[in-house]
XYZ file of C-alpha atoms in Angstrom:
676
model
C -66.789 -75.846 23.140
C -65.934 -72.513 22.007
C -66.222 -71.138 25.519
C -63.982 -73.739 26.950
C -61.344 -73.141 24.369
C -61.582 -69.460 25.061
C -61.274 -70.080 28.715
C -58.274 -72.287 28.165
C -56.821 -69.819 25.876
C -57.166 -66.823 28.103
C -55.066 -68.044 31.035
C -52.443 -69.033 28.595
C -52.336 -65.566 27.078
C -52.191 -63.873 30.451
C -49.488 -66.203 31.743
C -47.544 -65.458 28.527
C -47.898 -61.820 28.955
C -46.916 -61.969 32.612
C -44.021 -64.159 31.998
C -42.511 -62.066 29.329
C -43.085 -58.875 31.320
C -41.053 -60.169 34.256
C -37.799 -59.703 32.560
C -37.703 -55.879 32.563
C -34.132 -55.625 31.315
C -35.052 -57.556 28.154
C -37.640 -55.139 26.739
C -36.951 -53.078 23.600
C -37.846 -49.895 25.373
C -34.571 -49.975 27.305
C -31.406 -48.085 26.561
C -29.916 -50.742 24.328
C -31.361 -52.920 21.536
C -30.320 -56.560 21.285
C -31.514 -59.639 19.364
C -33.168 -60.999 22.491
C -35.152 -57.880 22.907
C -36.364 -57.820 19.413
C -37.454 -61.568 19.578
C -39.374 -60.855 22.801
C -41.009 -57.931 21.325
C -42.059 -60.030 18.285
C -43.468 -62.789 20.372
C -45.452 -60.168 22.429
C -46.891 -58.610 19.332
C -47.784 -61.955 17.835
C -49.542 -63.137 20.883
C -51.381 -60.009 21.342
C -52.468 -59.974 17.701
C -53.496 -63.652 17.837
C -55.713 -63.137 20.901
C -57.285 -59.951 19.364
C -58.179 -61.540 16.051
C -58.516 -65.114 17.209
C -61.558 -67.412 16.506
C -64.691 -65.723 17.536
C -67.286 -67.623 19.490
C -70.007 -65.736 21.188
C -69.818 -62.008 21.468
C -69.326 -62.085 25.234
C -66.277 -64.324 24.994
C -64.582 -62.034 22.473
C -65.440 -59.013 24.611
C -63.935 -60.594 27.810
C -60.873 -61.662 25.938
C -60.359 -58.121 24.491
C -60.811 -56.625 27.978
C -58.495 -59.049 29.594
C -55.752 -58.327 27.018
C -56.173 -54.638 27.340
C -56.129 -54.844 31.242
C -52.950 -56.796 31.037
C -51.417 -54.166 28.792
C -52.597 -51.468 31.083
C -51.047 -53.100 34.114
C -47.778 -53.377 32.212
C -47.825 -49.746 31.171
C -48.450 -48.656 34.775
C -45.106 -50.104 35.939
C -42.726 -47.268 36.959
C -39.650 -48.868 35.347
C -41.446 -49.179 32.017
C -42.605 -45.654 32.166
C -39.109 -44.318 32.876
C -37.750 -46.242 29.865
C -40.539 -44.918 27.607
C -39.754 -41.346 28.698
C -36.062 -41.862 28.200
C -36.650 -43.327 24.794
C -38.838 -40.378 23.847
C -36.117 -37.913 24.741
C -33.306 -39.681 23.027
C -32.172 -38.325 19.618
C -31.655 -40.591 16.645
C -27.900 -39.923 16.823
C -27.748 -41.183 20.276
C -29.656 -44.313 19.373
C -27.275 -44.994 16.381
C -24.207 -44.398 18.586
C -25.485 -46.710 21.199
C -25.812 -49.471 18.616
C -22.832 -48.774 16.255
C -19.220 -48.372 17.035
C -17.104 -45.318 16.186
C -15.214 -46.951 13.378
C -18.479 -48.153 11.798
C -19.916 -44.706 11.995
C -16.734 -43.182 10.422
C -16.927 -45.761 7.593
C -20.618 -45.222 6.908
C -20.030 -41.413 6.954
C -17.153 -41.698 4.540
C -18.968 -44.021 2.071
C -21.606 -41.233 1.544
C -19.149 -38.322 0.993
C -19.139 -37.051 -2.560
C -15.967 -37.589 -4.672
C -15.224 -33.918 -5.031
C -14.893 -33.575 -1.148
C -12.591 -36.774 -0.959
C -10.365 -35.324 -3.671
C -9.485 -32.353 -1.505
C -8.244 -34.388 1.412
C -4.473 -33.695 1.789
C -2.257 -36.666 1.686
C -0.432 -37.494 4.902
C 3.235 -37.301 3.926
C 4.435 -37.527 7.566
C 6.315 -40.772 8.193
C 6.012 -40.602 11.959
C 3.075 -41.527 14.086
C 1.161 -39.201 16.367
C 2.638 -41.002 19.433
C 6.168 -40.429 18.137
C 5.458 -36.783 17.659
C 4.034 -36.502 21.212
C 7.064 -38.256 22.570
C 9.430 -36.012 20.759
C 7.859 -33.008 22.317
C 8.526 -34.216 25.884
C 11.687 -32.863 27.551
C 14.630 -35.315 27.590
C 15.871 -36.716 30.880
C 19.572 -35.969 31.124
C 19.813 -37.383 34.730
C 23.074 -39.249 33.938
C 24.877 -36.292 32.630
C 23.617 -34.117 35.421
C 24.652 -36.817 37.842
C 28.104 -36.893 36.425
C 28.348 -33.146 36.562
C 27.370 -33.053 40.116
C 30.051 -35.652 40.980
C 32.686 -33.624 39.204
C 31.691 -30.449 41.049
C 31.761 -32.308 44.430
C 35.104 -33.990 43.792
C 36.674 -31.761 46.395
C 34.290 -33.050 49.037
C 34.239 -36.770 48.280
C 34.845 -39.359 50.997
C 36.948 -42.465 50.943
C 34.067 -44.850 51.081
C 32.077 -43.367 48.087
C 31.169 -46.431 46.061
C 29.165 -44.483 43.409
C 32.295 -42.597 42.304
C 34.190 -45.869 42.250
C 31.536 -47.394 39.931
C 31.999 -44.632 37.419
C 35.663 -45.175 37.269
C 35.225 -48.894 36.411
C 35.992 -49.919 32.903
C 32.961 -49.914 30.478
C 31.120 -53.259 30.073
C 29.286 -54.485 26.975
C 25.840 -54.081 28.508
C 26.565 -50.431 29.443
C 27.965 -49.614 25.993
C 24.795 -51.130 24.375
C 22.543 -49.202 26.654
C 24.535 -46.044 25.734
C 24.193 -46.848 22.021
C 20.430 -47.455 22.443
C 20.037 -44.049 24.160
C 22.018 -42.308 21.402
C 19.820 -43.979 18.717
C 16.741 -42.877 20.508
C 18.022 -39.285 20.734
C 18.857 -39.403 16.966
C 15.324 -40.658 16.185
C 13.867 -37.977 18.306
C 15.935 -35.309 16.549
C 14.730 -36.673 13.166
C 11.150 -36.392 14.339
C 11.702 -32.859 15.585
C 13.213 -31.905 12.361
C 10.181 -33.339 10.472
C 7.835 -31.392 12.785
C 9.731 -28.156 12.259
C 9.577 -28.712 8.569
C 5.885 -29.346 8.692
C 5.447 -25.991 10.683
C 7.394 -24.215 8.120
C 5.199 -25.507 5.345
C 2.131 -24.566 7.238
C 3.506 -21.030 7.781
C 4.349 -20.755 4.084
C 0.656 -21.706 3.246
C -0.533 -19.084 5.695
C 1.657 -16.507 4.228
C 0.500 -17.344 0.690
C -3.060 -17.123 1.885
C -2.408 -13.772 3.621
C -0.688 -12.351 0.577
C -3.704 -13.307 -1.506
C -5.961 -11.505 0.973
C -3.625 -8.538 0.916
C -3.865 -8.289 -2.793
C -7.639 -8.358 -2.532
C -7.649 -5.682 0.086
C -5.107 -3.529 -2.023
C -7.530 -3.713 -4.970
C -10.303 -2.619 -2.684
C -8.220 0.271 -1.357
C -7.370 1.379 -4.992
C -11.066 1.365 -5.789
C -11.808 3.507 -2.691
C -9.176 6.051 -3.600
C -10.583 6.283 -7.295
C -14.027 6.835 -5.912
C -12.665 9.370 -3.387
C -11.021 11.336 -6.272
C -14.217 11.267 -8.281
C -16.237 12.524 -5.307
C -13.807 15.363 -4.772
C -13.979 16.315 -8.358
C -17.726 16.318 -8.309
C -17.627 18.423 -5.104
C -15.351 20.913 -6.837
C -17.767 21.115 -9.741
C -20.655 21.786 -7.485
C -18.696 24.453 -5.574
C -17.792 26.117 -8.883
C -21.410 26.136 -10.047
C -22.445 27.744 -6.678
C -19.758 30.418 -7.105
C -20.819 31.132 -10.693
C -24.433 31.388 -9.686
C -23.574 33.657 -6.804
C -21.573 35.890 -9.026
C -24.518 36.182 -11.437
C -26.804 37.119 -8.655
C -24.346 39.720 -7.436
C -23.898 41.099 -10.928
C -27.689 41.305 -11.400
C -27.901 43.157 -8.145
C -25.092 45.643 -9.153
C -26.588 46.246 -12.556
C -29.981 47.099 -11.046
C -28.324 49.568 -8.680
C -25.698 51.027 -11.116
C -27.981 53.657 -12.787
C -27.543 56.281 -10.075
C -23.718 55.720 -9.812
C -22.881 55.672 -13.477
C -20.785 58.838 -13.288
C -18.744 57.649 -10.352
C -18.006 54.438 -12.233
C -16.741 56.389 -15.174
C -14.361 58.463 -13.049
C -13.068 55.304 -11.508
C -12.312 53.715 -14.767
C -10.414 56.848 -15.901
C -8.304 56.804 -12.731
C -7.574 53.188 -13.259
C -6.429 53.749 -16.818
C -4.020 56.531 -15.726
C -2.550 54.385 -13.005
C -2.086 51.477 -15.524
C -0.274 53.732 -17.994
C 2.021 54.957 -15.223
C 2.857 51.553 -14.138
C 3.343 50.160 -17.560
C 6.949 51.319 -17.727
C 7.839 49.415 -14.569
C 6.199 46.156 -15.696
C 7.018 43.623 -18.244
C 5.189 44.390 -21.472
C 3.957 40.787 -21.699
C 2.580 40.875 -18.195
C 0.764 44.212 -18.792
C -2.711 43.593 -20.163
C -2.459 39.855 -19.137
C -2.642 40.116 -15.360
C -5.983 38.658 -14.161
C -8.628 41.179 -13.255
C -9.936 41.127 -9.769
C -13.434 40.901 -11.164
C -12.542 38.038 -13.519
C -14.176 34.703 -12.740
C -11.715 32.345 -11.155
C -12.741 29.038 -9.811
C -11.740 27.549 -6.505
C -8.291 25.971 -6.663
C -8.294 22.059 -6.880
C -6.690 20.971 -3.640
C -7.313 17.357 -2.432
C -8.838 17.010 1.011
C -7.643 13.480 1.391
C -4.064 12.110 0.876
C -3.615 8.869 -1.070
C -2.037 6.022 0.948
C -2.129 3.218 -1.610
C 1.542 3.478 -2.493
C 2.587 3.080 1.168
C 1.373 -0.558 1.110
C 3.521 -1.728 -1.767
C 6.977 -3.221 -1.473
C 9.741 -0.616 -1.979
C 10.905 -0.554 -5.545
C 7.463 -1.631 -6.945
C 6.580 -0.220 -10.386
C 3.161 1.404 -10.366
C 3.116 2.766 -13.828
C 5.172 3.554 -17.012
C 3.918 6.419 -19.087
C 5.311 6.901 -22.774
C 5.122 10.664 -22.173
C 7.342 12.238 -24.931
C 9.369 11.383 -27.928
C 12.643 12.992 -26.749
C 14.646 13.402 -23.626
C 12.734 14.553 -20.471
C 14.184 17.931 -19.545
C 12.021 18.812 -16.520
C 9.121 17.244 -14.493
C 7.336 17.798 -11.220
C 4.029 16.647 -9.547
C 1.886 18.004 -6.672
C 1.039 14.903 -4.690
C 1.107 11.062 -4.989
C -1.496 9.877 -7.674
C -2.156 13.712 -8.355
C -1.193 15.899 -11.295
C 2.216 15.735 -13.048
C 3.738 18.229 -15.551
C 6.479 16.990 -17.887
C 8.647 18.902 -20.366
C 10.921 17.431 -23.028
C 13.173 18.463 -25.925
C 10.334 17.878 -28.390
C 9.111 21.363 -27.370
C 5.990 20.086 -25.628
C 4.742 20.513 -22.056
C 2.175 17.871 -21.086
C -0.142 17.649 -17.995
C -0.861 14.177 -16.652
C -3.340 12.522 -14.264
C -1.143 10.141 -12.363
C -4.106 8.192 -10.966
C -5.332 7.188 -14.420
C -2.183 7.597 -16.427
C -3.993 9.973 -18.860
C -2.722 13.140 -20.597
C -4.934 16.059 -19.443
C -3.582 18.344 -22.042
C -0.706 20.440 -23.421
C 0.499 23.822 -22.086
C 1.116 25.820 -25.244
C 2.655 29.150 -25.397
C 6.472 28.830 -25.309
C 8.515 29.140 -28.413
C 11.290 26.717 -27.426
C 11.861 23.781 -25.124
C 11.151 24.191 -21.393
C 14.306 23.557 -19.210
C 12.794 23.965 -15.722
C 9.344 23.854 -14.086
C 7.700 23.657 -10.687
C 4.205 22.539 -9.622
C 2.756 23.989 -6.449
C -0.968 23.072 -5.805
C -2.617 24.179 -9.089
C 0.022 26.694 -10.129
C 2.685 25.755 -12.630
C 5.709 27.855 -13.445
C 7.779 27.049 -16.570
C 11.022 28.436 -17.758
C 12.027 28.105 -21.316
C 14.895 28.416 -23.729
C 13.072 31.375 -25.221
C 14.138 33.392 -22.062
C 10.433 33.609 -20.814
C 8.678 32.355 -17.752
C 4.995 31.506 -17.936
C 2.597 30.777 -15.136
C -0.403 28.477 -15.495
C -3.413 27.720 -13.337
C -4.494 24.135 -13.716
C -7.805 24.587 -11.835
C -9.167 26.202 -15.102
C -8.483 23.058 -17.059
C -11.507 21.473 -18.726
C -10.816 17.861 -17.686
C -12.790 15.130 -16.028
C -11.030 12.197 -14.343
C -13.564 9.817 -16.005
C -14.606 11.029 -19.396
C -17.963 9.375 -20.183
C -19.916 9.200 -23.444
C -23.642 9.289 -23.451
C -25.448 6.409 -25.319
C -28.718 6.320 -27.196
C -30.598 5.561 -24.043
C -29.159 8.521 -22.150
C -26.910 6.428 -19.985
C -23.218 7.079 -19.438
C -20.974 4.642 -21.321
C -17.353 4.156 -20.263
C -14.733 5.290 -22.754
C -13.327 2.355 -24.681
C -9.571 2.893 -24.496
C -6.532 0.904 -23.589
C -6.539 2.151 -20.011
C -9.960 0.656 -19.288
C -8.731 -2.825 -20.035
C -5.156 -2.279 -18.749
C -3.707 -3.063 -22.205
C -0.418 -1.383 -22.623
C -0.349 -1.868 -26.359
C -3.323 0.460 -26.798
C -2.524 4.129 -26.465
C -4.949 6.326 -24.544
C -7.017 8.735 -26.605
C -5.422 12.229 -27.240
C -6.629 14.996 -24.877
C -9.001 17.635 -26.317
C -7.124 20.532 -27.850
C -9.075 23.030 -25.857
C -8.663 21.387 -22.431
C -5.893 23.844 -21.329
C -6.829 27.007 -23.266
C -7.921 28.812 -20.012
C -4.974 27.802 -17.943
C -2.378 30.563 -18.963
C -2.108 33.285 -16.385
C 0.723 35.603 -17.625
C 4.302 35.718 -18.833
C 7.407 37.192 -17.175
C 9.928 38.419 -19.748
C 13.071 40.178 -18.572
C 15.934 37.663 -19.117
C 17.966 37.873 -22.279
C 18.966 34.254 -22.354
C 17.380 30.876 -21.652
C 15.949 30.229 -18.147
C 17.742 27.327 -16.585
C 16.396 27.363 -13.037
C 13.348 28.663 -11.135
C 11.702 28.388 -7.798
C 8.548 30.129 -6.299
C 7.059 30.186 -2.853
C 4.066 32.171 -2.167
C 4.138 35.442 -4.083
C 7.875 35.352 -4.684
C 9.513 33.696 -7.705
C 13.237 33.628 -8.332
C 14.739 32.597 -11.676
C 18.212 31.929 -12.827
C 19.340 32.292 -16.582
C 22.263 31.724 -18.769
C 22.580 35.634 -18.967
C 24.346 35.149 -15.547
C 21.661 37.010 -13.499
C 19.096 35.965 -10.948
C 15.749 37.769 -10.866
C 13.234 38.140 -8.157
C 9.590 38.501 -9.200
C 6.485 39.682 -7.359
C 3.685 37.473 -8.513
C 1.010 39.832 -7.047
C 2.072 42.713 -9.367
C 4.067 40.807 -11.950
C 7.144 43.077 -11.552
C 10.725 42.199 -11.488
C 11.702 43.608 -8.124
C 15.375 42.644 -8.011
C 18.137 41.584 -10.340
C 21.202 39.939 -9.013
C 24.393 39.723 -11.016
C 26.121 36.512 -9.927
C 29.690 37.596 -11.084
C 29.418 41.113 -9.562
C 28.031 39.664 -6.340
C 30.761 37.117 -6.157
C 33.387 39.803 -6.654
C 31.812 42.016 -3.944
C 31.708 39.087 -1.470
C 35.428 38.398 -2.215
C 36.364 42.085 -1.646
C 34.299 42.369 1.510
C 35.638 39.187 3.071
C 39.202 39.684 1.818
C 39.349 36.044 0.761
C 38.925 33.960 -2.301
C 36.002 31.999 -0.972
C 33.346 34.032 -2.603
C 34.864 34.953 -5.895
C 34.353 33.150 -9.266
C 36.774 30.242 -9.636
C 37.585 27.616 -12.200
C 36.648 24.018 -11.225
C 39.859 22.549 -12.535
C 38.046 20.434 -15.111
C 37.483 20.981 -18.800
C 34.592 23.410 -19.143
C 31.350 21.475 -20.044
C 29.294 23.142 -22.642
C 26.165 21.515 -21.483
C 26.581 22.729 -17.945
C 24.160 25.547 -17.057
C 25.636 28.712 -15.559
C 22.884 28.712 -12.880
C 22.197 25.052 -12.194
C 19.741 25.133 -9.256
C 18.068 27.653 -6.938
C 15.643 27.537 -4.027
C 14.144 30.372 -2.009
C 12.474 30.556 1.382
C 11.349 33.998 2.570
C 14.369 36.233 2.264
C 16.786 33.299 1.971
C 18.058 32.060 -1.381
C 20.478 29.205 -2.218
C 21.986 29.156 -5.669
C 24.357 26.595 -7.272
C 26.471 27.707 -10.186
C 28.742 26.373 -12.780
C 31.892 27.116 -10.771
C 30.915 24.418 -8.276
C 30.034 26.901 -5.459
C 26.813 27.108 -3.548
C 26.015 30.777 -2.553
C 23.565 31.772 0.100
C 21.846 35.114 -0.598
C 19.915 37.608 1.427
C 17.186 38.901 -0.838
C 16.576 41.920 1.432
C 20.138 43.229 0.784
C 20.827 41.449 -2.444
C 24.254 40.245 -1.010
C 25.967 36.904 -0.588
C 26.384 36.272 3.166
C 27.978 32.764 2.753
C 29.539 30.478 0.153
C 29.946 26.818 0.374
C 33.091 25.499 -1.356
C 33.530 21.848 -1.852
C 32.254 20.699 -5.292
C 34.824 20.558 -8.209
C 32.210 20.576 -10.986
C 29.096 22.530 -11.903
C 26.262 22.298 -9.399
C 23.153 20.877 -11.139
C 20.690 20.481 -8.216
C 20.059 21.432 -4.678
C 17.443 21.414 -1.918
C 17.496 22.521 1.754
C 15.361 22.255 4.856
C 15.661 23.673 8.340
C 18.997 22.204 9.096
C 20.685 20.709 6.034
C 21.299 21.587 2.383
C 21.896 18.801 -0.186
C 23.650 19.415 -3.448
C 24.430 17.450 -6.518
C 27.197 18.098 -9.029
C 28.703 16.981 -12.327
C 31.774 16.037 -10.177
C 29.827 12.788 -9.470
C 29.162 13.552 -5.793
C 26.315 14.545 -3.522
C 27.143 16.574 -0.531
C 25.122 17.277 2.626
C 25.943 20.658 4.216
C 25.137 21.817 7.841
C 23.467 25.230 7.343
C 24.327 26.191 10.982
C 28.035 25.886 10.559
C 28.524 25.894 6.746
C 30.553 22.613 6.983
C 30.089 19.339 5.097
C 27.970 16.922 7.117
C 28.269 13.910 4.706
C 29.115 13.171 1.049
C 28.483 10.247 -1.367
C 30.366 9.475 -4.445
C 28.880 7.993 -7.660
C 30.264 6.619 -10.958
C 28.601 9.205 -13.234
C 27.677 12.937 -12.921
C 24.502 13.803 -10.932
C 21.864 15.380 -13.190
C 18.920 15.616 -10.807
C 18.255 15.099 -7.037
C 15.579 15.520 -4.463
C 14.821 14.376 -0.920
C 11.947 13.963 1.434
C 11.782 13.211 5.118
C 13.361 9.745 4.818
C 15.145 9.324 1.420
C 17.490 11.087 -0.987
C 17.002 10.126 -4.637
C 19.345 11.032 -7.471
C 19.656 10.458 -11.225
C 23.391 9.582 -11.734
C 23.706 8.732 -15.341
C 22.452 5.146 -14.984
C 19.171 3.306 -15.880
C 18.217 3.220 -12.213
C 17.494 5.808 -9.625
C 20.136 5.879 -6.694
C 18.348 6.013 -3.340
C 19.865 6.665 0.021
C 17.695 5.811 3.137
C 18.576 8.296 5.791
C 17.001 6.306 8.583
C 18.972 3.068 8.270
C 21.994 4.373 6.164
C 21.272 2.022 3.266
C 21.964 2.644 -0.365
C 19.895 0.732 -3.010
C 18.696 1.101 -6.632
C 15.208 1.504 -7.930
C 14.048 1.512 -11.486
C 13.610 -0.375 -14.751
C 17.248 -1.372 -14.906
C 17.210 -3.361 -11.601
C 15.841 -6.645 -13.085
C 16.226 -5.890 -16.785
C 18.946 -8.552 -17.301
C 17.071 -11.153 -15.235
C 13.864 -10.711 -17.200
C 15.671 -10.879 -20.572
C 14.676 -7.269 -21.529
C 16.962 -4.700 -23.165
C 18.737 -2.103 -21.154
C 16.444 0.783 -20.269
C 17.299 4.363 -21.099
C 19.295 6.685 -18.740
C 17.321 8.395 -16.015
C 17.542 12.271 -16.357
C 15.156 13.666 -13.847
C 13.693 12.435 -10.554
C 11.100 13.734 -8.070
C 9.875 12.244 -4.793
C 7.234 13.029 -2.344
C 6.120 10.848 0.585
C 7.788 7.672 -0.839
C 6.101 8.300 -4.330
C 8.936 8.409 -6.934
C 8.739 9.793 -10.511
C 11.658 9.462 -12.869
C 12.026 10.756 -16.484
C 14.327 9.124 -18.988
C 16.197 10.039 -22.109
C 13.819 8.162 -24.337
C 10.769 10.237 -23.074
C 9.325 7.475 -20.810
C 8.179 8.419 -17.274
C 8.322 5.628 -14.562
C 6.319 5.782 -11.310
C 7.680 3.735 -8.332
C 7.272 3.255 -4.643
C 10.282 3.540 -2.459
């Protein structure tokens, strides 16, 4: 009984398997999954499982039933179509299977439903009232065939024939349909223009966003550049210290060698010292007494001058007129200032009888140059050498390479680690003043003193080993910085009279300016020398060009009607500023006026570089003339003072510029640093 039932069941199972396998497209192993495939797969699994775990009779019947079932499955698996589908299914990724079953909109919906809220909050809102198709349609060129057709007909009017019906149609009176069509066309054009306007506005907003992002990136890169330049300055300072240590050690080694070999030559050295003493006593009468015994000995230790190998470029990437720093330098009016290079060393003098040295990169005071007995009226900085002229009629020279100053003063903690100095500059707090410099930081800087004038020194300039000074005693003196001697004295009034007598004219003689004499005007307002050439501006408004080899005036430039307060020349032009409220540019080749600018107030200071002329003209701003594009503009604290609600800044008295790096000193003792 059991065997019959098993025999009856086996054909039924095989027929079921063969019948379900005939429909190859309905299998679940195909490329698509449908409800019919899933139901067929379920029936096949149920039938196979039912036969495998069906009622057991004898052991042979069960074995035959299992073998028959497996042979049927083996036959199905050997079909080429089924094998290709299995291989294709194995190579399909889960994404492809999902996409084959789900639509695109459903996939997007399911993806969005699983996004976190913080990502959904950053999705920009679509404020555009036009669709994508409308925007695409607006970008297409318009068809102006009607207007072109009419234009062609008008141009061919001379060649028309009598039977031209198209021309007759255009001359017919307008109909209602034609007018409606024209109105619809105009409405369409108006709508397209509105879409184009909206698209242009969107592009402008995108450009603004990109500009804002680029400005942010630019600020980040500027901060990085500032850090690089600070590290560069520290490395150069460390290199200088190592070089000085090497020189000191080498000198000690040389001295040790000389001492070990000096015993046989002791008598020769004594004779040499006696000879030097006699020569110094002989030359003492020709030298300034203050210079004598103060000239540096050739054997004295002198460190290598501090000259930067790299040039700072940070200020070149700021907008013109940007304020880099404001330094409360003095308590009284700035009388003179100068600096060597952008972000380098600056020296300022004021009527509070102090001369201060500043580190422009950090805004710190490096120390005070002490030695004058009155206020300093003029000064010049060239590399590490500083020359100062004072109201005490003396000129002093200083060597800043001997200063005991470190760009980053550090304190050592308990653990032996360097701690940064806690001052206002470390945290960019303008309310906190930086710590005062050490009193002994500049004690090794004085070189020597030049004393020959009998009145205050109002102007000086040095180049190389030659220094020329002008004083209120109406003389110019030429100094040799190698020997410290005054090699020539020029009497301005006598030289002017000699030039007038030689030229038989009144161009060179001393003349009145036609204005009420100003007691504050200096007799010698400004000087500059180059080799044997000397330019001097005096209180009579004349600029005299001297030849230092002969001590004579070879040309006088007449034009100013007030005392000359400042001048500077290059290879071709000479620029002068005067109390007559004008700046004049002279052509040195012809001696004529090349250009002139008038201002509202007297000119107290002026300087130019390769591109700009800057001047202090009695206002709270610096007057700038750009020589490349001929533009006049203002730079300083007074430009936006009213808009920012601040009080009016003090008057600018002194200006200096180098490579677009502007420094200005005011009456209240504040020094401003700007880019221009």
